[in-house]
Short mmCIF file of C-alpha atoms in Angstrom, two decimals:
data_model
loop_
_atom_site.label_atom_id
_atom_site.label_comp_id
_atom_site.label_asym_id
_atom_site.label_seq_id
_atom_site.Cartn_x
_atom_site.Cartn_y
_atom_site.Cartn_z
CA MET A 21 -29.99 -23.50 4.67
CA ALA A 22 -26.51 -24.90 5.06
CA ASP A 23 -24.97 -24.74 8.49
CA ALA A 24 -21.93 -22.60 9.14
CA SER A 25 -19.56 -23.34 11.96
CA VAL A 26 -16.14 -22.15 13.03
CA LYS A 27 -13.38 -24.68 13.55
CA PHE A 28 -10.01 -24.38 15.24
CA ASP A 29 -6.83 -26.15 14.24
CA ALA A 30 -7.05 -29.61 15.75
CA ALA A 31 -3.53 -29.38 17.13
CA SER A 32 -4.09 -26.20 19.05
CA GLY A 33 -7.71 -26.10 20.24
CA PRO A 34 -9.71 -22.93 20.81
CA GLU A 35 -7.73 -21.69 23.78
CA LYS A 36 -4.47 -21.81 21.81
CA ASN A 37 -5.76 -20.66 18.46
CA GLU A 38 -3.10 -18.57 16.77
CA VAL A 39 -3.49 -14.79 16.86
CA ARG A 40 -1.03 -12.73 14.88
CA ASP A 41 -0.63 -9.11 14.06
CA ASP A 42 -1.20 -7.56 10.65
CA SER A 43 2.39 -7.94 9.51
CA GLU A 44 2.60 -11.68 10.20
CA ALA A 45 -0.77 -13.09 9.24
CA SER A 46 -1.40 -14.58 5.83
CA THR A 47 -3.50 -12.49 3.48
CA GLY A 48 -5.22 -15.57 2.03
CA ASN A 49 -9.03 -15.11 1.99
CA LYS A 50 -8.60 -11.84 3.82
CA VAL A 51 -11.61 -10.43 5.69
CA ILE A 52 -11.41 -6.97 7.30
CA LEU A 53 -13.57 -5.19 9.88
CA LEU A 54 -14.41 -1.52 9.36
CA GLY A 55 -16.57 1.02 11.20
CA MET A 56 -16.39 3.92 13.63
CA SER A 57 -15.34 3.49 17.23
CA GLY A 58 -18.03 2.07 19.50
CA VAL A 59 -20.00 0.02 16.97
CA GLY A 60 -18.71 -3.26 18.40
CA LYS A 61 -16.12 -4.41 15.86
CA THR A 62 -13.77 -5.83 18.48
CA SER A 63 -16.65 -7.51 20.33
CA LEU A 64 -17.62 -9.25 17.08
CA PHE A 65 -14.00 -10.20 16.49
CA LEU A 66 -13.68 -11.73 19.97
CA ARG A 67 -17.03 -13.51 19.65
CA ILE A 68 -15.86 -15.16 16.44
CA LYS A 69 -12.40 -15.82 17.88
CA ASP A 70 -13.27 -17.27 21.28
CA GLY A 71 -17.05 -17.66 21.27
CA GLN A 72 -17.19 -15.24 24.20
CA PHE A 73 -18.37 -11.70 24.87
CA ASN A 74 -16.19 -9.09 26.52
CA SER A 75 -18.04 -5.95 27.59
CA ASP A 76 -14.81 -3.99 28.12
CA THR A 77 -12.50 -3.96 25.10
CA THR A 78 -10.66 -0.80 26.12
CA ASN A 79 -7.39 -2.51 27.00
CA ILE A 80 -7.59 -5.25 24.39
CA ARG A 81 -5.03 -5.07 21.62
CA THR A 82 -7.06 -4.77 18.43
CA ASP A 83 -4.45 -4.80 15.68
CA GLN A 84 -4.69 -8.55 15.34
CA ALA A 85 -5.71 -11.23 12.89
CA ILE A 86 -6.91 -14.77 13.34
CA LYS A 87 -7.39 -17.70 11.01
CA LYS A 88 -10.70 -19.54 11.04
CA THR A 89 -12.21 -22.43 9.12
CA ILE A 90 -15.84 -22.06 8.08
CA GLN A 91 -18.02 -25.04 7.25
CA VAL A 92 -20.36 -24.39 4.33
CA GLY A 93 -22.45 -27.49 3.71
CA GLN A 94 -20.00 -30.25 2.83
CA GLU A 95 -17.18 -27.84 2.06
CA THR A 96 -14.75 -25.92 4.23
CA VAL A 97 -13.07 -22.61 3.61
CA GLU A 98 -10.40 -20.74 5.53
CA MET A 99 -10.41 -17.04 6.21
CA THR A 100 -8.08 -14.63 7.95
CA LEU A 101 -10.14 -12.11 9.93
CA TYR A 102 -8.50 -8.78 10.71
CA ASP A 103 -9.49 -6.37 13.46
CA SER A 104 -8.16 -2.85 13.07
CA GLU A 105 -6.48 -0.52 15.51
CA ALA A 106 -8.99 1.82 17.17
CA GLY A 107 -12.07 3.14 15.41
CA MET A 108 -13.21 5.07 12.41
CA GLU A 109 -11.05 8.07 13.29
CA TYR A 110 -7.98 5.89 12.80
CA HIS A 111 -9.22 4.66 9.43
CA GLU A 112 -9.81 8.15 8.09
CA LYS A 113 -6.48 9.63 9.12
CA THR A 114 -3.86 6.97 9.67
CA LEU A 115 -4.80 3.47 8.50
CA THR A 116 -2.56 2.47 5.62
CA ARG A 117 -3.62 1.04 2.34
CA GLY A 118 -2.01 -2.22 3.43
CA TYR A 119 -4.95 -2.92 5.74
CA TYR A 120 -7.30 -2.92 2.75
CA ARG A 121 -4.96 -4.45 0.19
CA ASN A 122 -5.89 -7.92 -1.14
CA SER A 123 -9.09 -8.05 0.92
CA ASP A 124 -11.68 -10.54 -0.26
CA VAL A 125 -14.46 -9.40 2.06
CA ALA A 126 -15.00 -6.11 3.91
CA LEU A 127 -17.31 -6.18 6.94
CA LEU A 128 -18.83 -2.69 7.31
CA VAL A 129 -20.23 -2.39 10.83
CA TYR A 130 -22.70 0.17 12.19
CA SER A 131 -24.58 0.28 15.46
CA ALA A 132 -28.37 -0.08 15.59
CA ASP A 133 -28.52 2.86 18.01
CA SER A 134 -26.26 5.33 16.18
CA ILE A 135 -27.21 7.09 12.95
CA ASP A 136 -23.81 8.77 13.02
CA SER A 137 -22.18 5.36 12.63
CA VAL A 138 -24.16 4.92 9.40
CA THR A 139 -23.05 8.29 8.07
CA ARG A 140 -19.42 7.48 8.83
CA LEU A 141 -19.85 4.05 7.22
CA VAL A 142 -20.16 5.71 3.82
CA ASN A 143 -16.55 6.88 4.21
CA CYS A 144 -15.52 3.27 4.82
CA ILE A 145 -17.24 2.16 1.62
CA THR A 146 -15.39 4.85 -0.31
CA ARG A 147 -12.03 3.69 1.01
CA VAL A 148 -12.80 0.05 0.24
CA ASN A 149 -13.73 1.02 -3.31
CA ASP A 150 -10.47 2.97 -3.61
CA TYR A 151 -8.05 0.54 -1.98
CA ALA A 152 -9.73 -2.88 -2.34
CA PRO A 153 -12.09 -2.65 -5.33
CA GLU A 154 -12.35 -6.43 -5.66
CA ALA A 155 -13.55 -6.90 -2.06
CA THR A 156 -17.16 -7.94 -1.51
CA LYS A 157 -18.85 -5.68 1.02
CA ILE A 158 -21.21 -6.85 3.78
CA VAL A 159 -23.02 -4.19 5.82
CA ILE A 160 -23.53 -5.39 9.40
CA ARG A 161 -26.22 -3.99 11.69
CA ASN A 162 -24.68 -4.68 15.10
CA LYS A 163 -26.09 -4.47 18.64
CA VAL A 164 -29.53 -5.73 17.63
CA ASP A 165 -29.98 -6.88 21.23
CA LEU A 166 -30.67 -3.26 22.26
CA GLU A 167 -34.26 -2.37 23.10
CA ASP A 168 -33.91 1.17 21.76
CA GLN A 169 -32.80 0.69 18.17
CA THR A 170 -33.09 4.21 16.83
CA VAL A 171 -31.64 3.48 13.40
CA ARG A 172 -34.11 2.15 10.85
CA GLU A 173 -32.87 -0.18 8.14
CA HIS A 174 -34.43 1.90 5.36
CA GLU A 175 -32.38 4.87 6.59
CA VAL A 176 -29.21 2.84 6.14
CA SER A 177 -30.13 1.81 2.60
CA ALA A 178 -31.07 5.40 1.76
CA GLN A 179 -27.76 6.85 2.94
CA ILE A 180 -25.81 4.29 0.96
CA THR A 181 -27.81 4.62 -2.27
CA ASP A 182 -27.90 8.42 -2.04
CA VAL A 183 -24.16 8.54 -2.70
CA GLY A 184 -24.43 6.07 -5.56
CA TYR A 185 -23.25 2.90 -3.83
CA THR A 186 -24.89 -0.50 -4.10
CA ILE A 187 -24.53 -3.14 -1.38
CA LYS A 188 -25.69 -6.69 -2.05
CA TYR A 189 -25.15 -8.28 1.36
CA PHE A 190 -26.62 -7.24 4.71
CA CYS A 191 -26.52 -8.98 8.07
CA SER A 192 -27.77 -8.30 11.63
CA THR A 193 -25.67 -9.36 14.60
CA SER A 194 -25.28 -9.16 18.34
CA ALA A 195 -22.00 -10.12 19.96
CA LEU A 196 -23.72 -10.05 23.35
CA LYS A 197 -26.59 -12.52 22.85
CA PRO A 198 -25.09 -13.80 20.49
CA SER A 199 -27.17 -13.75 17.33
CA GLY A 200 -26.52 -13.58 13.61
CA ILE A 201 -22.91 -14.78 13.94
CA ASP A 202 -23.50 -18.08 12.13
CA ASP A 203 -25.42 -16.29 9.39
CA LEU A 204 -22.55 -13.85 8.96
CA LEU A 205 -19.97 -16.64 8.77
CA LEU A 206 -22.09 -18.51 6.24
CA LYS A 207 -22.27 -15.43 4.03
CA ILE A 208 -18.51 -14.95 4.25
CA GLY A 209 -17.87 -18.62 3.47
CA LYS A 210 -20.16 -18.61 0.43
CA ILE A 211 -18.59 -15.42 -0.91
CA ILE A 212 -15.07 -16.82 -0.56
CA LEU A 213 -16.05 -20.12 -2.19
CA LYS A 214 -17.60 -18.24 -5.09
CA LYS A 215 -14.44 -16.19 -5.54
CA MET A 216 -12.30 -19.34 -5.43
CA ARG A 217 -14.37 -20.90 -8.22
CA GLU A 218 -14.22 -17.91 -10.50
CA PRO A 219 -11.80 -18.48 -13.39
CA VAL A 220 -8.61 -16.50 -13.25
CA PRO A 221 -8.37 -14.18 -16.27
CA VAL A 222 -5.60 -15.23 -18.61
CA GLU A 223 -3.82 -12.42 -20.38
CA PRO A 224 -3.48 -13.13 -24.11
CA THR A 225 -0.05 -13.78 -25.52
CA ILE A 226 0.97 -10.81 -27.61
CA ASN A 227 2.82 -11.53 -30.84
CA ARG A 228 5.36 -8.90 -31.79
CA PHE A 229 3.46 -8.29 -35.02
CA ASP A 230 0.03 -7.93 -33.35
CA SER A 231 0.58 -4.25 -32.64
CA PHE A 232 0.91 -3.43 -36.32
CA ARG A 233 -2.25 -2.34 -38.04
CA ALA A 234 -3.27 -2.07 -41.65
CA GLY A 235 -1.13 0.42 -43.50
CA GLN A 236 1.85 0.01 -41.17
CA THR A 237 5.08 -1.60 -42.24
CA GLN A 238 6.07 -4.70 -40.30
CA PRO A 239 9.70 -4.86 -39.13
CA THR A 240 12.17 -6.73 -41.24
CA ASP A 241 15.55 -8.19 -40.45
CA THR A 242 17.65 -6.19 -42.87
CA ALA A 243 20.91 -7.54 -41.51
CA ASN A 244 20.26 -11.09 -42.78
CA LYS A 245 18.24 -10.20 -45.83
CA SER A 246 19.95 -11.21 -49.09
CA THR A 247 20.54 -8.51 -51.67
CA CYS A 248 19.01 -8.98 -55.04
CA CYS A 249 20.99 -7.77 -58.06
#
C-alpha cells in the first residue's frame, strides 16, 4: 500500500501553517467534516492540522479551514479541509449551502460509542446528496480507542442501506491514539486524484439548425432573398 503523509508549506512550517475561515479559504479540492456534536470532528481536524490531540475543544474556534498536501505514492495532491461551526444541530438548522457547495469529499463522522450519532449521520448524507451531489462520501468510525464500543459496524451499514443510500468508503480512526489517520488521508488523496483525472464533459456546440426536426421549416433570410419573376 502506498504511504500517505501530510506536508506543510516549506516556507511556513507546521507551527505557522495557514488557517483561514470559510470565507477566505480556497475551495480547490474541498473536503468537509460532518457529524453530530461530540463525535470528535474537531479533534480529527486538529490531529490532521497539528499532529496533536486536544481533549478539550470547547473554546477552540471551529469554523476554520486548512490546506494540506497529501503524498500518494509518487504523486502529491492538495486539499482544503473544513471544520464546521458546532455540531449536528448547527448543520440541521443553520449551516448554509455554501459549506457543502463545491465539495469534493465529505467526511461523515460517527462515534463508536453512540448509536444516536449514526442515526443523525443519515441526515448528513441527505444534505450532502442535496447540496453537494458530486462529493464522494467517506463514513468515519471515530473513537476506536474506546474499550466500550457499543456501536457495531453492521448496524451502521444497516441504517444507511435501510434508507436507500450506498457508501463505498469506510474508515476507522482515533484522534487520541492516533490511528487510522494515514489511511484516511490516503483514501482522500486517491479520491481527489481520481477526480482530477476524470475528463471534463464538453458540451456539444449547437448549430442554429439543429433544433429543427423533420417536417419543420428551417428559417430563411427573406430580407436578402432575390425575387424570382
